mmCIF file of C-alpha atoms and ligand atoms in Angstrom:
data_model
loop_
_atom_site.group_PDB
_atom_site.id
_atom_site.type_symbol
_atom_site.label_atom_id
_atom_site.label_comp_id
_atom_site.label_asym_id
_atom_site.label_seq_id
_atom_site.Cartn_x
_atom_site.Cartn_y
_atom_site.Cartn_z
ATOM 1 C CA MET C 1 0.000 0.000 0.000
ATOM 2 C CA PRO C 2 1.182 3.566 -0.652
ATOM 3 C CA ALA C 3 2.614 5.818 2.044
ATOM 4 C CA LEU C 4 2.438 9.564 2.678
ATOM 5 C CA ILE C 5 5.739 10.168 0.899
ATOM 6 C CA ASP C 6 4.760 8.283 -2.268
ATOM 7 C CA SER C 7 3.843 10.066 -5.494
ATOM 8 C CA LEU C 8 0.236 10.520 -6.599
ATOM 9 C CA THR C 9 -1.697 11.521 -9.700
ATOM 10 C CA LEU C 10 -4.647 13.879 -9.080
ATOM 11 C CA GLY C 11 -6.406 14.413 -12.397
ATOM 12 C CA ARG C 12 -3.823 16.090 -14.611
ATOM 13 C CA MET C 13 -1.470 16.859 -11.713
ATOM 14 C CA GLN C 14 1.530 14.716 -10.775
ATOM 15 C CA LEU C 15 2.382 15.090 -7.082
ATOM 16 C CA ALA C 16 5.755 14.099 -5.656
ATOM 17 C CA ASN C 17 4.123 13.100 -2.351
ATOM 18 C CA ARG C 18 0.713 12.955 -0.671
ATOM 19 C CA ILE C 19 1.380 15.729 1.851
ATOM 20 C CA VAL C 20 -0.854 18.620 0.790
ATOM 21 C CA MET C 21 -0.761 22.152 2.179
ATOM 22 C CA ALA C 22 -4.345 23.090 3.128
ATOM 23 C CA PRO C 23 -5.801 26.425 1.971
ATOM 24 C CA MET C 24 -5.262 29.160 4.553
ATOM 25 C CA THR C 25 -6.237 32.815 4.522
ATOM 26 C CA ARG C 26 -3.290 34.870 5.784
ATOM 27 C CA SER C 27 -4.483 38.459 5.118
ATOM 28 C CA ARG C 28 -1.290 39.833 3.651
ATOM 29 C CA ALA C 29 -2.360 41.042 0.213
ATOM 30 C CA ASN C 30 -1.276 44.471 -1.053
ATOM 31 C CA ASP C 31 -3.417 47.345 -2.274
ATOM 32 C CA GLY C 32 -5.473 46.171 -5.198
ATOM 33 C CA ASP C 33 -5.733 42.765 -3.480
ATOM 34 C CA ARG C 34 -2.486 41.594 -5.095
ATOM 35 C CA VAL C 35 -0.122 39.026 -3.660
ATOM 36 C CA SER C 36 3.364 40.359 -2.943
ATOM 37 C CA ASP C 37 7.002 39.308 -2.724
ATOM 38 C CA LEU C 38 6.149 37.974 0.743
ATOM 39 C CA HIS C 39 3.720 35.488 -0.827
ATOM 40 C CA VAL C 40 6.335 34.439 -3.362
ATOM 41 C CA GLU C 41 8.673 33.586 -0.495
ATOM 42 C CA TYR C 42 5.944 32.004 1.703
ATOM 43 C CA TYR C 43 4.766 29.601 -0.980
ATOM 44 C CA ARG C 44 8.301 28.935 -2.331
ATOM 45 C CA GLN C 45 9.376 27.870 1.168
ATOM 46 C CA ARG C 46 6.525 25.314 1.217
ATOM 47 C CA ALA C 47 7.015 23.916 -2.310
ATOM 48 C CA SER C 48 8.132 20.500 -1.016
ATOM 49 C CA ALA C 49 4.444 19.772 -0.344
ATOM 50 C CA GLY C 50 3.084 17.372 -2.939
ATOM 51 C CA LEU C 51 0.500 20.074 -3.611
ATOM 52 C CA ILE C 52 -0.065 23.571 -2.245
ATOM 53 C CA ILE C 53 -3.639 24.834 -2.118
ATOM 54 C CA THR C 54 -3.514 28.617 -1.797
ATOM 55 C CA GLU C 55 -5.345 30.865 0.591
ATOM 56 C CA GLY C 56 -8.959 31.587 -0.400
ATOM 57 C CA THR C 57 -8.930 34.069 -3.302
ATOM 58 C CA GLN C 58 -11.911 36.145 -4.424
ATOM 59 C CA PRO C 59 -13.163 35.941 -8.009
ATOM 60 C CA SER C 60 -14.575 39.484 -7.848
ATOM 61 C CA ALA C 61 -14.611 42.583 -5.653
ATOM 62 C CA ASP C 62 -18.055 41.514 -4.393
ATOM 63 C CA GLY C 63 -16.632 38.124 -3.403
ATOM 64 C CA LYS C 64 -14.256 39.641 -0.849
ATOM 65 C CA GLY C 65 -15.242 39.243 2.796
ATOM 66 C CA TYR C 66 -12.112 39.521 4.941
ATOM 67 C CA CYS C 67 -9.448 42.195 4.925
ATOM 68 C CA ARG C 68 -6.247 41.894 2.870
ATOM 69 C CA THR C 69 -7.278 38.764 0.937
ATOM 70 C CA PRO C 70 -6.027 38.463 -2.645
ATOM 71 C CA GLY C 71 -8.103 38.430 -5.820
ATOM 72 C CA ILE C 72 -7.787 36.835 -9.273
ATOM 73 C CA TYR C 73 -9.947 39.177 -11.339
ATOM 74 C CA THR C 74 -7.579 41.994 -12.455
ATOM 75 C CA ALA C 75 -4.572 41.813 -14.781
ATOM 76 C CA ALA C 76 -2.340 43.070 -11.961
ATOM 77 C CA GLN C 77 -3.564 40.280 -9.627
ATOM 78 C CA VAL C 78 -2.892 37.650 -12.310
ATOM 79 C CA ALA C 79 0.608 39.025 -12.921
ATOM 80 C CA ALA C 80 1.353 38.999 -9.195
ATOM 81 C CA TRP C 81 0.160 35.390 -8.783
ATOM 82 C CA ARG C 82 2.418 34.422 -11.750
ATOM 83 C CA GLN C 83 5.452 35.246 -9.583
ATOM 84 C CA VAL C 84 4.171 32.771 -6.988
ATOM 85 C CA THR C 85 3.436 29.911 -9.392
ATOM 86 C CA ASP C 86 6.811 30.379 -11.120
ATOM 87 C CA ALA C 87 8.635 30.200 -7.775
ATOM 88 C CA VAL C 88 6.757 27.057 -6.689
ATOM 89 C CA HIS C 89 7.329 25.347 -10.027
ATOM 90 C CA GLN C 90 11.023 26.253 -10.025
ATOM 91 C CA ALA C 91 11.260 24.573 -6.630
ATOM 92 C CA GLY C 92 9.584 21.442 -8.031
ATOM 93 C CA GLY C 93 6.152 21.951 -6.465
ATOM 94 C CA ARG C 94 2.556 22.016 -7.648
ATOM 95 C CA ILE C 95 0.024 24.704 -6.750
ATOM 96 C CA VAL C 96 -3.746 25.060 -6.991
ATOM 97 C CA LEU C 97 -5.689 28.314 -6.466
ATOM 98 C CA GLN C 98 -8.592 28.154 -4.035
ATOM 99 C CA ILE C 99 -11.486 30.280 -5.316
ATOM 100 C CA MET C 100 -13.445 31.726 -2.396
ATOM 101 C CA HIS C 101 -16.493 33.976 -2.809
ATOM 102 C CA CYS C 102 -17.533 34.945 0.723
ATOM 103 C CA GLY C 103 -21.121 35.962 -0.073
ATOM 104 C CA ARG C 104 -22.767 37.218 3.137
ATOM 105 C CA VAL C 105 -19.688 36.504 5.295
ATOM 106 C CA ALA C 106 -18.297 39.980 4.792
ATOM 107 C CA HIS C 107 -18.018 43.479 6.134
ATOM 108 C CA PRO C 108 -18.120 46.612 3.915
ATOM 109 C CA ASP C 109 -15.008 47.965 5.707
ATOM 110 C CA ASN C 110 -13.037 45.042 4.233
ATOM 111 C CA LYS C 111 -14.211 45.651 0.674
ATOM 112 C CA ALA C 112 -13.457 48.157 -2.086
ATOM 113 C CA ALA C 113 -15.772 51.137 -2.438
ATOM 114 C CA GLY C 114 -18.756 50.143 -4.547
ATOM 115 C CA ALA C 115 -18.379 46.412 -3.918
ATOM 116 C CA GLU C 116 -21.576 44.749 -2.756
ATOM 117 C CA THR C 117 -22.308 41.944 -0.320
ATOM 118 C CA VAL C 118 -24.605 39.455 -2.051
ATOM 119 C CA ALA C 119 -26.083 36.110 -1.021
ATOM 120 C CA PRO C 120 -28.892 33.710 -1.954
ATOM 121 C CA SER C 121 -31.236 35.427 0.532
ATOM 122 C CA ALA C 122 -31.160 38.656 2.544
ATOM 123 C CA ILE C 123 -30.425 36.839 5.807
ATOM 124 C CA THR C 124 -27.662 38.286 7.970
ATOM 125 C CA ALA C 125 -25.180 35.791 9.407
ATOM 126 C CA ARG C 126 -24.970 35.951 13.178
ATOM 127 C CA GLY C 127 -21.540 36.873 14.437
ATOM 128 C CA ASP C 128 -18.693 39.339 14.087
ATOM 129 C CA MET C 129 -15.822 39.658 11.704
ATOM 130 C CA PHE C 130 -12.376 41.176 11.915
ATOM 131 C CA THR C 131 -11.875 44.575 10.269
ATOM 132 C CA GLU C 132 -9.000 47.059 10.516
ATOM 133 C CA GLY C 133 -11.279 48.934 12.943
ATOM 134 C CA GLY C 134 -11.820 45.908 15.207
ATOM 135 C CA MET C 135 -14.496 43.212 15.336
ATOM 136 C CA LYS C 136 -17.791 44.272 13.700
ATOM 137 C CA PRO C 137 -21.095 42.427 13.158
ATOM 138 C CA PHE C 138 -21.863 40.924 9.750
ATOM 139 C CA THR C 139 -24.099 43.188 7.640
ATOM 140 C CA GLU C 140 -27.265 42.226 5.784
ATOM 141 C CA PRO C 141 -26.520 40.902 2.297
ATOM 142 C CA ARG C 142 -28.566 41.767 -0.757
ATOM 143 C CA ALA C 143 -30.372 38.738 -2.208
ATOM 144 C CA LEU C 144 -29.124 38.015 -5.733
ATOM 145 C CA ARG C 145 -31.789 38.484 -8.400
ATOM 146 C CA LEU C 146 -32.373 35.442 -10.589
ATOM 147 C CA ASP C 147 -30.991 37.304 -13.605
ATOM 148 C CA GLU C 148 -27.736 38.079 -11.729
ATOM 149 C CA ILE C 149 -26.817 34.483 -10.914
ATOM 150 C CA PRO C 150 -25.320 33.683 -14.350
ATOM 151 C CA GLY C 151 -22.981 36.646 -13.824
ATOM 152 C CA VAL C 152 -21.729 35.258 -10.516
ATOM 153 C CA ILE C 153 -21.146 31.848 -12.116
ATOM 154 C CA GLU C 154 -19.255 33.663 -14.860
ATOM 155 C CA GLN C 155 -16.979 35.185 -12.164
ATOM 156 C CA TYR C 156 -15.903 31.678 -11.171
ATOM 157 C CA ARG C 157 -15.354 30.696 -14.819
ATOM 158 C CA GLN C 158 -13.274 33.797 -15.479
ATOM 159 C CA ALA C 159 -11.331 33.273 -12.241
ATOM 160 C CA THR C 160 -10.490 29.753 -13.406
ATOM 161 C CA GLU C 161 -9.298 31.053 -16.765
ATOM 162 C CA ASN C 162 -7.251 33.724 -14.982
ATOM 163 C CA ALA C 163 -5.752 31.126 -12.636
ATOM 164 C CA TYR C 164 -4.517 29.075 -15.571
ATOM 165 C CA ALA C 165 -3.141 32.253 -17.183
ATOM 166 C CA ALA C 166 -1.288 32.852 -13.905
ATOM 167 C CA GLY C 167 0.306 29.406 -14.152
ATOM 168 C CA PHE C 168 -1.690 27.465 -11.567
ATOM 169 C CA ASP C 169 -1.827 23.695 -12.002
ATOM 170 C CA GLY C 170 -5.485 23.654 -11.009
ATOM 171 C CA VAL C 171 -8.259 25.371 -9.079
ATOM 172 C CA GLU C 172 -10.286 24.398 -6.016
ATOM 173 C CA LEU C 173 -13.883 25.493 -5.388
ATOM 174 C CA HIS C 174 -14.353 26.448 -1.736
ATOM 175 C CA ALA C 175 -17.825 25.067 -0.907
ATOM 176 C CA THR C 176 -17.806 25.038 2.890
ATOM 177 C CA SER C 177 -17.224 27.259 5.935
ATOM 178 C CA GLY C 178 -20.308 29.384 5.333
ATOM 179 C CA TYR C 179 -19.242 31.070 2.076
ATOM 180 C CA LEU C 180 -21.381 31.645 -1.020
ATOM 181 C CA PRO C 181 -21.573 28.046 -2.382
ATOM 182 C CA ALA C 182 -22.370 26.738 1.110
ATOM 183 C CA GLN C 183 -24.969 29.510 1.522
ATOM 184 C CA PHE C 184 -26.785 28.208 -1.573
ATOM 185 C CA LEU C 185 -26.575 24.580 -0.398
ATOM 186 C CA SER C 186 -27.925 25.175 3.111
ATOM 187 C CA THR C 187 -31.546 25.633 4.203
ATOM 188 C CA GLY C 188 -30.630 28.203 6.879
ATOM 189 C CA SER C 189 -29.157 30.713 4.402
ATOM 190 C CA ASN C 190 -31.086 29.832 1.224
ATOM 191 C CA GLN C 191 -34.760 30.700 1.378
ATOM 192 C CA ARG C 192 -35.229 31.401 -2.318
ATOM 193 C CA SER C 193 -38.410 30.377 -4.077
ATOM 194 C CA ASP C 194 -36.964 30.192 -7.618
ATOM 195 C CA GLN C 195 -34.933 27.369 -9.208
ATOM 196 C CA TYR C 196 -31.927 28.106 -6.937
ATOM 197 C CA GLY C 197 -33.745 27.466 -3.658
ATOM 198 C CA GLY C 198 -36.417 25.496 -1.893
ATOM 199 C CA SER C 199 -36.049 21.858 -2.949
ATOM 200 C CA LEU C 200 -32.829 19.893 -2.537
ATOM 201 C CA VAL C 201 -32.310 19.801 -6.312
ATOM 202 C CA ASN C 202 -32.679 23.580 -6.447
ATOM 203 C CA ARG C 203 -30.233 24.195 -3.588
ATOM 204 C CA LEU C 204 -27.583 22.104 -5.377
ATOM 205 C CA ARG C 205 -27.993 23.969 -8.659
ATOM 206 C CA PHE C 206 -25.615 26.889 -8.005
ATOM 207 C CA VAL C 207 -22.666 24.699 -7.000
ATOM 208 C CA LEU C 208 -23.231 22.280 -9.879
ATOM 209 C CA GLU C 209 -23.424 25.122 -12.396
ATOM 210 C CA VAL C 210 -20.299 26.767 -10.954
ATOM 211 C CA LEU C 211 -18.371 23.495 -11.231
ATOM 212 C CA ALA C 212 -19.632 22.918 -14.770
ATOM 213 C CA ALA C 213 -18.440 26.395 -15.745
ATOM 214 C CA MET C 214 -15.035 25.861 -14.126
ATOM 215 C CA ASN C 215 -14.695 22.445 -15.803
ATOM 216 C CA LEU C 216 -15.417 23.931 -19.224
ATOM 217 C CA VAL C 217 -12.329 26.148 -19.072
ATOM 218 C CA ASP C 218 -9.806 23.326 -19.489
ATOM 219 C CA GLY C 219 -11.362 20.084 -18.291
ATOM 220 C CA ALA C 220 -12.579 18.775 -14.937
ATOM 221 C CA ASP C 221 -9.252 17.076 -14.261
ATOM 222 C CA ARG C 222 -7.745 20.407 -13.134
ATOM 223 C CA VAL C 223 -10.637 21.227 -10.768
ATOM 224 C CA GLY C 224 -11.035 20.195 -7.124
ATOM 225 C CA LEU C 225 -13.927 20.667 -4.683
ATOM 226 C CA ARG C 226 -13.692 21.317 -0.933
ATOM 227 C CA ILE C 227 -16.567 20.358 1.389
ATOM 228 C CA CYS C 228 -17.319 19.744 5.056
ATOM 229 C CA PRO C 229 -20.836 18.365 5.550
ATOM 230 C CA GLY C 230 -22.369 19.705 8.762
ATOM 231 C CA ASN C 231 -19.829 22.509 9.215
ATOM 232 C CA PRO C 232 -21.517 25.226 11.363
ATOM 233 C CA PHE C 233 -18.795 27.861 10.754
ATOM 234 C CA ASN C 234 -20.038 31.393 9.980
ATOM 235 C CA ASP C 235 -23.587 30.618 11.118
ATOM 236 C CA LEU C 236 -24.128 27.927 8.496
ATOM 237 C CA SER C 237 -27.055 25.621 9.169
ATOM 238 C CA ASP C 238 -28.798 22.969 7.134
ATOM 239 C CA ASP C 239 -31.784 20.797 8.065
ATOM 240 C CA ASN C 240 -30.096 17.668 6.705
ATOM 241 C CA PRO C 241 -26.443 18.048 5.705
ATOM 242 C CA GLU C 242 -25.990 14.310 5.089
ATOM 243 C CA GLU C 243 -28.786 14.334 2.539
ATOM 244 C CA THR C 244 -27.560 17.580 0.955
ATOM 245 C CA PHE C 245 -23.977 16.444 0.542
ATOM 246 C CA SER C 246 -24.813 12.875 -0.493
ATOM 247 C CA ALA C 247 -26.965 14.266 -3.298
ATOM 248 C CA LEU C 248 -24.316 16.861 -4.203
ATOM 249 C CA LEU C 249 -21.591 14.235 -4.500
ATOM 250 C CA ASP C 250 -23.838 11.855 -6.463
ATOM 251 C CA ALA C 251 -24.208 14.657 -9.007
ATOM 252 C CA VAL C 252 -20.528 15.707 -8.903
ATOM 253 C CA SER C 253 -18.973 12.256 -9.072
ATOM 254 C CA PRO C 254 -19.532 11.681 -12.833
ATOM 255 C CA MET C 255 -17.827 15.007 -13.668
ATOM 256 C CA GLY C 256 -14.342 13.490 -13.292
ATOM 257 C CA LEU C 257 -12.883 16.135 -10.977
ATOM 258 C CA ALA C 258 -9.172 16.067 -10.099
ATOM 259 C CA TYR C 259 -10.069 15.496 -6.434
ATOM 260 C CA LEU C 260 -12.502 15.929 -3.590
ATOM 261 C CA HIS C 261 -11.110 17.612 -0.451
ATOM 262 C CA VAL C 262 -13.021 16.710 2.709
ATOM 263 C CA ILE C 263 -12.706 18.188 6.203
ATOM 264 C CA ARG C 264 -13.667 15.495 8.709
ATOM 265 C CA MET C 265 -14.519 17.815 11.671
ATOM 266 C CA ALA C 266 -15.358 15.359 14.443
ATOM 267 C CA ALA C 267 -17.604 17.884 16.241
ATOM 268 C CA VAL C 268 -20.297 17.776 13.533
ATOM 269 C CA GLY C 269 -21.177 14.149 14.299
ATOM 270 C CA ILE C 270 -21.198 13.029 10.658
ATOM 271 C CA ASP C 271 -18.575 10.633 9.272
ATOM 272 C CA ASN C 272 -17.656 12.945 6.410
ATOM 273 C CA ILE C 273 -14.964 10.668 5.043
ATOM 274 C CA ALA C 274 -17.319 7.680 4.840
ATOM 275 C CA LEU C 275 -19.932 9.939 3.233
ATOM 276 C CA ALA C 276 -17.374 11.101 0.666
ATOM 277 C CA ARG C 277 -16.165 7.579 -0.120
ATOM 278 C CA GLY C 278 -19.761 6.403 -0.460
ATOM 279 C CA HIS C 279 -20.824 9.107 -2.907
ATOM 280 C CA PHE C 280 -17.676 10.227 -4.747
ATOM 281 C CA ASP C 281 -15.706 8.016 -7.080
ATOM 282 C CA GLY C 282 -12.344 9.754 -7.457
ATOM 283 C CA PRO C 283 -9.226 10.866 -5.552
ATOM 284 C CA LEU C 284 -9.852 11.982 -1.983
ATOM 285 C CA ILE C 285 -7.822 14.445 0.093
ATOM 286 C CA VAL C 286 -8.755 14.417 3.779
ATOM 287 C CA ASN C 287 -8.120 17.116 6.370
ATOM 288 C CA ASP C 288 -8.354 18.251 9.925
ATOM 289 C CA SER C 289 -5.984 17.665 12.803
ATOM 290 C CA TYR C 290 -3.888 14.887 11.287
ATOM 291 C CA ASP C 291 -0.365 14.120 12.402
ATOM 292 C CA ALA C 292 2.122 12.113 10.345
ATOM 293 C CA ALA C 293 1.253 8.762 11.936
ATOM 294 C CA GLU C 294 -2.500 9.054 11.451
ATOM 295 C CA ALA C 295 -2.018 10.450 7.948
ATOM 296 C CA ASN C 296 0.181 7.500 6.984
ATOM 297 C CA ALA C 297 -2.385 5.116 8.419
ATOM 298 C CA VAL C 298 -5.321 6.486 6.395
ATOM 299 C CA ILE C 299 -3.246 6.321 3.230
ATOM 300 C CA GLU C 300 -1.964 2.812 3.898
ATOM 301 C CA GLN C 301 -5.511 1.671 4.639
ATOM 302 C CA GLY C 302 -6.704 3.227 1.370
ATOM 303 C CA THR C 303 -9.194 5.463 3.203
ATOM 304 C CA ALA C 304 -7.696 8.542 1.547
ATOM 305 C CA ASP C 305 -5.299 9.276 -1.311
ATOM 306 C CA ALA C 306 -3.677 12.313 0.305
ATOM 307 C CA VAL C 307 -3.867 14.311 3.538
ATOM 308 C CA SER C 308 -3.800 18.086 3.833
ATOM 309 C CA PHE C 309 -2.145 19.907 6.713
ATOM 310 C CA GLY C 310 -3.006 23.453 7.675
ATOM 311 C CA ARG C 311 -1.578 24.849 10.874
ATOM 312 C CA SER C 312 1.484 22.596 10.859
ATOM 313 C CA PHE C 313 2.411 23.897 7.378
ATOM 314 C CA ILE C 314 2.240 27.491 8.590
ATOM 315 C CA SER C 315 4.873 26.903 11.255
ATOM 316 C CA ASN C 316 6.886 24.233 9.372
ATOM 317 C CA PRO C 317 7.780 25.231 5.820
ATOM 318 C CA ASP C 318 9.686 21.936 5.415
ATOM 319 C CA LEU C 319 6.921 19.744 6.842
ATOM 320 C CA PRO C 320 7.495 16.758 4.470
ATOM 321 C CA ARG C 321 11.163 16.592 5.454
ATOM 322 C CA ARG C 322 10.306 16.770 9.148
ATOM 323 C CA PHE C 323 7.797 13.943 8.723
ATOM 324 C CA GLU C 324 10.374 11.808 6.877
ATOM 325 C CA GLN C 325 13.010 12.386 9.561
ATOM 326 C CA GLY C 326 10.594 12.197 12.471
ATOM 327 C CA ALA C 327 11.885 15.651 13.458
ATOM 328 C CA ALA C 328 10.181 17.925 15.985
ATOM 329 C CA LEU C 329 7.713 20.518 14.680
ATOM 330 C CA ASN C 330 7.891 24.274 15.283
ATOM 331 C CA LYS C 331 5.034 25.686 17.327
ATOM 332 C CA LEU C 332 2.447 27.951 15.723
ATOM 333 C CA ASP C 333 2.128 31.564 16.884
ATOM 334 C CA PRO C 334 -1.640 32.326 16.730
ATOM 335 C CA ALA C 335 -1.011 36.070 17.137
ATOM 336 C CA THR C 336 0.522 36.370 13.650
ATOM 337 C CA LEU C 337 -1.955 34.230 11.668
ATOM 338 C CA TYR C 338 -3.665 37.217 10.050
ATOM 339 C CA SER C 339 -1.299 40.093 10.867
ATOM 340 C CA ALA C 340 0.121 42.102 7.979
ATOM 341 C CA GLY C 341 3.811 41.736 7.171
ATOM 342 C CA PRO C 342 6.506 39.071 7.229
ATOM 343 C CA GLU C 343 6.341 38.079 10.893
ATOM 344 C CA GLY C 344 4.737 34.679 11.324
ATOM 345 C CA PHE C 345 4.563 34.358 7.548
ATOM 346 C CA ILE C 346 8.033 33.786 6.122
ATOM 347 C CA ASP C 347 10.187 33.574 9.268
ATOM 348 C CA TYR C 348 9.437 30.070 10.576
ATOM 349 C CA PRO C 349 12.715 28.150 10.376
ATOM 350 C CA SER C 350 13.417 25.060 8.268
ATOM 351 C CA LEU C 351 15.748 22.329 9.521
ATOM 352 C CA ALA C 352 19.413 23.151 9.022
HETATM 353 C C1 FMN Y 1 -5.203 30.688 9.568
HETATM 354 C C2 FMN Y 1 -6.180 29.767 8.890
HETATM 355 C C3 FMN Y 1 -6.805 30.210 7.726
HETATM 356 C C4 FMN Y 1 -7.662 29.355 7.019
HETATM 357 N N1 FMN Y 1 -8.209 29.774 5.823
HETATM 358 C C5 FMN Y 1 -8.880 28.901 5.033
HETATM 359 C C6 FMN Y 1 -9.251 29.233 3.694
HETATM 360 O O1 FMN Y 1 -8.961 30.333 3.165
HETATM 361 N N2 FMN Y 1 -9.910 28.296 2.975
HETATM 362 C C7 FMN Y 1 -10.235 27.066 3.492
HETATM 363 O O2 FMN Y 1 -10.832 26.239 2.795
HETATM 364 N N3 FMN Y 1 -9.875 26.716 4.762
HETATM 365 C C8 FMN Y 1 -9.181 27.584 5.516
HETATM 366 N N4 FMN Y 1 -8.739 27.188 6.767
HETATM 367 C C9 FMN Y 1 -8.979 25.804 7.238
HETATM 368 C C10 FMN Y 1 -7.764 24.919 6.935
HETATM 369 O O3 FMN Y 1 -7.643 24.713 5.535
HETATM 370 C C11 FMN Y 1 -7.892 23.536 7.614
HETATM 371 O O4 FMN Y 1 -9.115 22.949 7.237
HETATM 372 C C12 FMN Y 1 -7.817 23.626 9.133
HETATM 373 O O5 FMN Y 1 -6.713 24.407 9.545
HETATM 374 C C13 FMN Y 1 -7.707 22.213 9.769
HETATM 375 O O6 FMN Y 1 -6.538 21.560 9.316
HETATM 376 P P1 FMN Y 1 -5.249 21.398 10.330
HETATM 377 O O7 FMN Y 1 -5.751 20.679 11.540
HETATM 378 O O8 FMN Y 1 -4.256 20.568 9.551
HETATM 379 O O9 FMN Y 1 -4.764 22.771 10.639
HETATM 380 C C14 FMN Y 1 -7.924 28.045 7.512
HETATM 381 C C15 FMN Y 1 -7.304 27.635 8.700
HETATM 382 C C16 FMN Y 1 -6.438 28.462 9.376
HETATM 383 C C17 FMN Y 1 -5.743 27.961 10.613
#
């Protein structure tokens, strides 16, 4: 049976190992929501991952929710990301762009002037969000009109095209954690009465149409999907997440995606990995609180094809080497997760 350090094919991507860097927002983008030289160094340092999945990246100004997150919708953003993909490829790595439209999980202070906060329904998420002026409550989103939805799907298609122009090996659709795709899927945030809401089939429609549009750009074998059935993050709630995600995966499975990326999240009380294996026929990346031993075990048992690591990749740029050598891991500094600047971003040490 394969091990964590063995190579893997995910769709059109050849990975040197099965240790994946999980997508993580780090809030260090420049004016114009461009990645910077700091990002080039951050991702280059982590290129020994079999695959890097980038921080969530908005496909439009409306899609931004948090402060200092990068975009992929202007020529300057594409050119800036090209520096990152070139650096990762020169170091022998592979890199996928995570496309994240935040929908209602946003604050106007974090967005460009004129950008709107849109969602399936005008239902405000409960909770607060970080802004440069401190924590502030979520604001009420504007419900998308039926005739606007094709334009939002087009943002994802264009973002995919832009990602390939920027040199990314693939793209990942972020469909959990309370953001726009999850808002359409879930009964608590989607109370539409047209073909994008109400019945289960209607709630799935947005995500399926987004994936279809992304797949059309250059094939489904460069496109991944990230889910976490039952995830309550950002006030997400669904009457029956097992039913929703089983039906979603039944519809997605024939598309031939590069991979499905599943967060197991023990607290939700659903066996998300079993659900994924039961309803998705393709490569599976699993995530959430794995260490090297447990990751090796799930790969040897054939439960998963790869494992993604989040927090341990932030503090250990050379995580695959540390796993191979059984070396100690650096500790994470929570205070610098989202702070601007190099500290806590590019200054975690590698082994000598
Ligand atoms: C600082 C931070 C930022 C994150 N941002 C994102 C994100 O942009 N997109 C996403 O899908 N998940 C995001 N996550 C979740 C991680 O991808 C991952 O699911 C989580 O950290 C659990 O994996 P771990 O136990 O290996 O850290 C973030 C997590 C952290 C710690």
